[in-house]
Short mmCIF file of C-alpha atoms in Angstrom, two decimals:
data_model
loop_
_atom_site.label_atom_id
_atom_site.label_comp_id
_atom_site.label_asym_id
_atom_site.label_seq_id
_atom_site.Cartn_x
_atom_site.Cartn_y
_atom_site.Cartn_z
CA MET A 19 124.77 61.21 41.38
CA LYS A 20 124.96 57.41 41.23
CA ILE A 21 121.99 55.12 40.67
CA CYS A 22 122.42 51.38 41.21
CA LYS A 23 122.59 49.63 37.85
CA ASN A 24 120.67 46.65 39.18
CA CYS A 25 117.92 48.21 41.30
CA ILE A 26 117.24 51.97 41.35
CA GLN A 27 118.71 52.96 44.70
CA PRO A 28 120.48 56.37 44.69
CA ASP A 29 123.74 57.24 46.40
CA THR A 30 121.99 59.84 48.55
CA ARG A 31 121.08 57.21 51.16
CA PRO A 32 123.33 57.88 54.17
CA GLY A 33 126.00 55.21 54.48
CA ILE A 34 125.16 53.48 51.19
CA PHE A 35 127.92 51.42 49.57
CA PHE A 36 128.51 51.05 45.83
CA ASP A 37 131.10 48.76 44.26
CA LYS A 38 133.25 49.62 41.24
CA ASN A 39 130.49 48.38 38.91
CA GLN A 40 127.95 50.79 40.46
CA ILE A 41 126.02 48.03 42.22
CA CYS A 42 124.64 49.02 45.62
CA GLY A 43 125.26 47.17 48.88
CA SER A 44 121.70 45.86 49.02
CA CYS A 45 122.04 44.16 45.64
CA LEU A 46 125.47 42.82 46.58
CA TRP A 47 123.98 41.24 49.70
CA HIS A 48 121.25 39.65 47.57
CA GLN A 49 123.96 38.17 45.34
CA GLU A 50 126.04 37.02 48.30
CA LYS A 51 123.07 35.15 49.77
CA HIS A 52 123.29 32.62 46.92
CA LYS A 53 126.84 31.70 47.98
CA ILE A 54 126.24 31.32 51.71
CA ASN A 55 126.12 27.92 53.40
CA TRP A 56 122.77 28.44 55.08
CA LEU A 57 122.83 25.07 56.81
CA GLU A 58 126.01 26.19 58.54
CA ARG A 59 124.43 29.52 59.48
CA GLU A 60 121.41 27.69 60.91
CA ARG A 61 123.73 25.46 62.92
CA GLU A 62 125.44 28.57 64.32
CA LEU A 63 122.07 30.03 65.27
CA LYS A 64 121.03 26.87 67.09
CA GLU A 65 124.34 26.81 68.96
CA ILE A 66 123.74 30.39 70.11
CA ALA A 67 120.27 29.39 71.34
CA VAL A 68 121.71 26.44 73.28
CA TRP A 69 124.35 28.74 74.78
CA ALA A 70 121.68 31.24 75.86
CA LYS A 71 119.60 28.56 77.56
CA GLN A 72 122.61 27.14 79.37
CA SER A 73 124.14 30.44 80.47
CA THR A 74 121.10 32.49 81.48
CA LYS A 75 120.89 33.75 85.04
CA SER A 76 117.44 35.14 84.36
CA ASN A 77 113.95 33.79 83.93
CA TYR A 78 114.45 34.49 80.21
CA ASP A 79 116.86 33.27 77.57
CA CYS A 80 116.48 36.19 75.17
CA VAL A 81 114.97 39.64 74.82
CA ILE A 82 113.37 40.94 71.62
CA GLY A 83 112.25 44.46 70.81
CA VAL A 84 108.81 44.34 69.20
CA SER A 85 106.21 46.57 67.60
CA GLY A 86 103.81 43.77 66.70
CA GLY A 87 104.62 44.28 63.01
CA LYS A 88 105.78 41.76 60.45
CA ASP A 89 109.44 41.47 61.45
CA SER A 90 109.05 41.38 65.21
CA THR A 91 106.21 38.87 65.02
CA LYS A 92 108.44 36.60 62.96
CA GLN A 93 111.39 37.10 65.33
CA ALA A 94 109.34 36.17 68.38
CA ILE A 95 107.76 33.08 66.84
CA ILE A 96 111.06 31.74 65.48
CA ALA A 97 112.88 32.39 68.76
CA ARG A 98 110.25 30.57 70.79
CA ASP A 99 108.98 27.84 68.49
CA LYS A 100 112.04 27.02 66.37
CA LEU A 101 114.88 27.79 68.77
CA GLY A 102 113.07 26.84 71.98
CA LEU A 103 113.97 30.08 73.75
CA ARG A 104 112.05 31.61 76.63
CA CYS A 105 111.49 35.14 75.33
CA LEU A 106 110.86 38.47 76.99
CA LEU A 107 109.43 40.96 74.52
CA VAL A 108 109.92 44.71 74.93
CA ASN A 109 107.53 47.12 73.25
CA CYS A 110 108.35 50.81 73.18
CA GLN A 111 105.08 52.50 72.28
CA PRO A 112 105.58 54.97 69.44
CA ALA A 113 104.32 58.53 69.48
CA GLY A 114 100.78 58.57 68.08
CA ILE A 115 100.24 54.82 67.91
CA THR A 116 97.63 53.81 65.33
CA GLU A 117 94.64 51.54 65.75
CA LEU A 118 96.41 48.90 63.65
CA GLY A 119 99.51 49.28 65.79
CA SER A 120 97.52 48.73 68.99
CA LYS A 121 95.77 45.67 67.56
CA ASN A 122 99.00 44.10 66.35
CA ILE A 123 100.91 44.47 69.60
CA GLU A 124 97.93 43.00 71.47
CA ASN A 125 97.86 40.16 68.96
CA LEU A 126 101.51 39.40 69.64
CA LYS A 127 100.93 39.40 73.40
CA ASN A 128 98.02 37.01 72.97
CA LEU A 129 100.21 34.58 71.04
CA GLY A 130 101.63 33.70 74.45
CA PHE A 131 104.53 35.97 75.39
CA ASP A 132 105.61 37.98 78.39
CA VAL A 133 105.78 41.61 77.27
CA ILE A 134 107.14 44.71 78.94
CA SER A 135 105.64 47.89 77.51
CA VAL A 136 107.61 51.12 77.74
CA ARG A 137 106.37 54.62 76.97
CA PRO A 138 108.74 57.57 77.23
CA ASN A 139 107.40 60.71 78.91
CA PRO A 140 105.11 62.30 76.26
CA LYS A 141 106.13 65.82 77.29
CA VAL A 142 109.80 64.97 76.89
CA ILE A 143 109.29 63.17 73.58
CA LYS A 144 107.45 66.19 72.15
CA LEU A 145 110.41 68.42 72.97
CA LEU A 146 112.81 65.95 71.37
CA ILE A 147 110.68 65.57 68.24
CA LYS A 148 110.47 69.34 67.82
CA HIS A 149 114.24 69.60 68.24
CA ASP A 150 114.87 66.86 65.67
CA PHE A 151 112.45 68.39 63.20
CA PHE A 152 114.25 71.72 63.13
CA LYS A 153 117.79 70.35 63.44
CA TRP A 154 117.62 67.17 61.37
CA LEU A 155 114.25 67.34 59.59
CA ASN A 156 113.60 63.93 61.12
CA PRO A 157 110.61 63.72 63.50
CA VAL A 158 111.06 60.01 64.28
CA LYS A 159 114.69 60.23 65.39
CA ALA A 160 113.90 60.50 69.11
CA THR A 161 111.43 57.63 68.97
CA GLU A 162 114.11 55.47 67.33
CA PHE A 163 116.50 56.15 70.21
CA ALA A 164 113.93 54.92 72.72
CA LEU A 165 112.76 52.06 70.51
CA TRP A 166 116.25 50.60 70.19
CA SER A 167 117.61 51.45 73.63
CA SER A 168 114.68 50.08 75.65
CA THR A 169 115.42 46.50 74.60
CA TYR A 170 119.08 46.79 75.60
CA ILE A 171 118.20 48.49 78.90
CA ILE A 172 115.81 45.67 79.84
CA CYS A 173 118.39 43.08 78.79
CA ASP A 174 120.94 44.67 81.11
CA ALA A 175 118.51 45.06 84.02
CA PHE A 176 117.20 41.48 83.82
CA ASP A 177 120.60 39.84 83.13
CA ILE A 178 119.36 38.21 79.94
CA PRO A 179 122.19 36.70 77.85
CA LEU A 180 120.85 37.19 74.32
CA ILE A 181 119.33 40.05 72.30
CA ILE A 182 117.61 39.18 69.02
CA GLN A 183 117.02 41.95 66.49
CA GLY A 184 115.54 41.60 63.02
CA GLU A 185 117.56 42.81 60.07
CA ASN A 186 120.90 44.53 59.75
CA PRO A 187 120.42 47.59 57.49
CA GLY A 188 124.07 47.29 56.55
CA LEU A 189 122.93 44.21 54.63
CA THR A 190 119.31 44.74 53.59
CA LEU A 191 119.57 48.46 52.79
CA GLY A 192 123.20 48.30 51.73
CA ALA A 193 124.15 50.99 54.27
CA ARG A 194 127.50 49.37 54.99
CA LEU A 195 129.37 52.61 55.62
CA THR A 196 127.47 53.67 58.77
CA GLY A 197 129.67 51.60 61.08
CA VAL A 198 127.02 49.04 61.92
CA GLY A 199 128.86 46.51 59.74
CA THR A 200 127.66 43.51 57.77
CA ASP A 201 128.05 40.79 60.38
CA SER A 202 125.66 39.28 62.93
CA ASN A 203 126.49 41.58 65.87
CA CYS A 204 123.63 43.91 66.85
CA LEU A 205 125.32 45.30 69.97
CA ASN A 206 126.55 48.08 67.68
CA ALA A 207 123.05 49.51 67.26
CA GLU A 208 124.27 52.91 68.44
CA LYS A 209 126.10 53.16 65.09
CA LEU A 210 122.87 52.98 63.10
CA GLN A 211 122.48 56.09 60.95
CA THR A 212 119.62 57.57 62.97
CA LEU A 213 121.35 56.97 66.32
CA SER A 214 124.88 57.92 65.30
CA THR A 215 124.51 61.57 66.38
CA GLY A 216 124.33 60.37 69.99
CA TRP A 217 121.71 60.84 72.69
CA GLU A 218 123.78 63.64 74.27
CA ASP A 219 122.62 65.89 71.43
CA TYR A 220 119.33 66.29 73.32
CA LEU A 221 121.06 67.90 76.29
CA GLU A 222 121.22 71.14 74.32
CA ILE A 223 117.42 71.41 74.64
CA GLU A 224 116.34 73.84 77.35
CA GLY A 225 114.78 72.00 80.28
CA ILE A 226 116.13 68.56 79.32
CA GLU A 227 118.42 66.86 81.85
CA PRO A 228 120.33 63.55 81.61
CA ARG A 229 117.79 61.82 83.86
CA ASP A 230 115.04 62.71 81.36
CA LEU A 231 116.88 60.62 78.77
CA PHE A 232 117.29 57.33 80.64
CA LEU A 233 115.25 55.43 78.03
CA PHE A 234 117.16 56.94 75.11
CA HIS A 235 120.54 55.25 75.48
CA TYR A 236 122.01 52.00 76.75
CA ASP A 237 125.25 50.94 78.43
CA LYS A 238 127.06 48.90 75.82
CA HIS A 239 130.08 48.35 78.08
CA SER A 240 127.87 46.84 80.79
CA LEU A 241 126.36 44.42 78.29
CA GLU A 242 129.78 43.43 76.97
CA SER A 243 131.12 42.91 80.51
CA LYS A 244 128.26 40.46 81.10
CA ASN A 245 129.12 38.62 77.87
CA VAL A 246 125.73 39.43 76.35
CA LYS A 247 125.37 38.41 72.72
CA GLY A 248 123.29 40.43 70.28
CA ILE A 249 122.36 39.06 66.87
CA TRP A 250 120.65 40.17 63.68
CA LEU A 251 118.30 37.30 62.85
CA ASN A 252 118.37 37.92 59.09
CA TYR A 253 122.09 37.09 59.09
CA TYR A 254 121.18 33.48 59.86
CA LEU A 255 118.00 32.92 57.84
CA LYS A 256 117.89 32.29 54.11
CA ASP A 257 114.17 33.02 53.88
CA TRP A 258 114.19 36.64 54.98
CA SER A 259 112.50 39.35 52.97
CA ASN A 260 109.82 41.92 53.68
CA PHE A 261 107.21 40.04 51.67
CA GLU A 262 108.12 36.72 53.29
CA SER A 263 108.00 38.23 56.78
CA ALA A 264 104.61 39.82 56.10
CA THR A 265 103.23 36.55 54.74
CA PHE A 266 104.59 34.69 57.77
CA ALA A 267 103.21 37.21 60.28
CA LYS A 268 99.74 37.29 58.72
CA LYS A 269 99.46 33.58 59.45
CA PHE A 270 99.85 34.52 63.11
CA GLY A 271 97.25 37.29 63.11
CA LEU A 272 99.04 40.37 61.77
CA GLN A 273 96.49 42.93 60.57
CA THR A 274 97.42 45.14 57.63
CA ARG A 275 96.01 48.04 55.64
CA THR A 276 93.31 47.10 53.17
CA MET A 277 93.90 46.89 49.43
CA ASP A 278 91.62 49.89 48.86
CA THR A 279 93.98 52.20 50.79
CA ASP A 280 94.84 55.28 48.73
CA PRO A 281 98.52 54.89 47.73
CA ASN A 282 98.85 58.65 47.36
CA SER A 283 98.10 59.06 51.06
CA ILE A 284 101.07 56.93 52.16
CA GLY A 285 103.51 57.51 49.32
CA THR A 286 103.86 53.95 48.10
CA TYR A 287 102.05 51.38 46.00
CA ILE A 288 99.37 48.99 47.16
CA ASN A 289 98.27 46.76 44.28
CA GLU A 290 101.59 46.03 42.56
CA GLY A 291 104.60 43.89 43.46
CA SER A 292 104.48 42.60 47.03
CA HIS A 293 101.77 45.15 48.01
CA PRO A 294 104.15 46.91 50.45
CA GLY A 295 101.73 49.70 51.31
CA THR A 296 99.58 47.17 53.13
CA TYR A 297 102.21 45.97 55.61
CA PHE A 298 104.92 48.63 56.08
CA GLN A 299 104.98 51.18 58.91
CA LEU A 300 101.69 50.20 60.56
CA ASP A 301 102.16 51.35 64.14
CA THR A 302 102.41 55.14 63.81
CA ASP A 303 101.39 57.73 61.23
CA LEU A 304 104.41 59.83 62.14
CA THR A 305 106.46 57.67 59.80
CA GLN A 306 104.40 58.87 56.83
CA VAL A 307 105.46 62.45 57.53
CA ASN A 308 109.04 61.32 58.01
CA GLN A 309 109.02 59.59 54.62
CA LEU A 310 107.85 62.83 53.00
CA LEU A 311 110.70 64.69 54.70
CA LYS A 312 113.16 61.97 53.68
CA PHE A 313 112.05 62.52 50.09
CA LEU A 314 112.72 66.25 50.41
CA LYS A 315 116.16 65.70 51.97
CA PHE A 316 117.51 62.79 49.97
CA GLY A 317 115.36 62.64 46.86
CA PHE A 318 113.64 59.36 47.70
CA GLY A 319 111.00 58.07 50.10
CA GLN A 320 109.55 54.72 51.05
CA CYS A 321 108.23 53.94 47.58
CA MET A 322 111.83 53.84 46.35
CA ASP A 323 112.76 51.53 49.23
CA HIS A 324 109.89 49.17 48.52
CA ALA A 325 110.46 49.14 44.76
CA CYS A 326 114.12 48.21 45.23
CA TYR A 327 113.16 45.34 47.54
CA ASP A 328 110.62 44.08 45.01
CA ILE A 329 113.13 44.24 42.15
CA LEU A 330 115.44 41.97 44.13
CA GLU A 331 112.61 39.54 44.87
CA GLY A 332 111.66 39.40 41.18
CA LEU A 333 108.26 40.95 41.85
CA LEU A 334 108.88 44.09 39.77
CA THR A 335 111.00 44.87 36.74
CA ARG A 336 113.32 47.85 36.93
CA GLU A 337 111.09 49.71 34.47
CA GLN A 338 107.94 49.01 36.51
CA ALA A 339 109.72 50.19 39.64
CA ILE A 340 110.75 53.48 38.04
CA GLU A 341 107.16 54.22 37.02
CA LEU A 342 105.82 53.48 40.50
CA VAL A 343 108.43 55.73 42.11
CA LYS A 344 107.57 58.55 39.72
CA LYS A 345 103.91 58.10 40.56
CA TYR A 346 103.93 57.75 44.35
CA ASP A 347 107.24 58.58 46.00
CA GLY A 348 107.12 61.58 48.33
CA LYS A 349 103.33 61.66 48.56
CA CYS A 350 101.71 62.11 51.97
CA SER A 351 98.13 62.77 53.04
CA PRO A 352 97.54 66.26 54.50
CA THR A 353 95.78 64.44 57.35
CA TYR A 354 99.09 63.02 58.57
CA ILE A 355 100.82 66.39 58.24
CA GLU A 356 98.08 68.17 60.21
CA LYS A 357 98.14 65.44 62.87
CA PHE A 358 101.89 65.90 63.25
CA CYS A 359 101.71 69.69 63.44
CA ASN A 360 98.93 69.60 66.02
#
């Protein structure tokens, strides 16, 4: 088993890349960022925005998938206020949305955006979640299909020229070997680790027909034939990190967990580093169960993820990160487990 010599990321993450010096892809991206001409990247981004405004046949210049969380709030504000784009936001409501999740998506709407809200058939989604739990030990897999696909479906239907997504996990997580790549193109979202098994897998479920799965896949060829561009915003922005995005979004009304939240209930730390437990995974409690299951499958959960991010940002030492992972990783409140089972 390999452990990154810079952060503490293990080689059990699906698609993770390590170089010959046993440095993970996430750390390599952090190093590469210091060599990038960010003024040139920003110029490229502005040119894409100009192209979208000039070529649109729609009422909108771009479409953005949003939850109301830190990243999507930042994406929407930058697209509208910095790039001057007319944005259509698409929110795919997660299974078991939390009170914080509801407040944050309403906050984003009230910042002055047109928003289309999508909710897959709850009876269908329950069947898919049950299937994914027993086959993949991943209860959020189905929700990820709908979350990603809904934005692309709306883009296609409304003839919008540009899709803006947040961060490419091939860069930020170092998962370069999934097929999603390390460039700016987000039209390859179907190659993301969670989606790579294909939506057709659900057709093996008794009672599920192709028409039940309309919101769970998109027509990439149709988008390409229309010359739609899809970009990962973090590819173009120097100031992109989880802590920075959370700080940015809070200035625009993002509500987070309080500092007195029990870290053992969510499996990550609250009072150390960038305080990730306050701003990660706010919209559904299902993710807490999934992080527990991820820990059982791969030997790490979200505390490991957060600690590695904070090492790169200089907010934790490697030794501090190891202690926090030992203390909190894989923890999950029985309340979330019972809620999922019921």
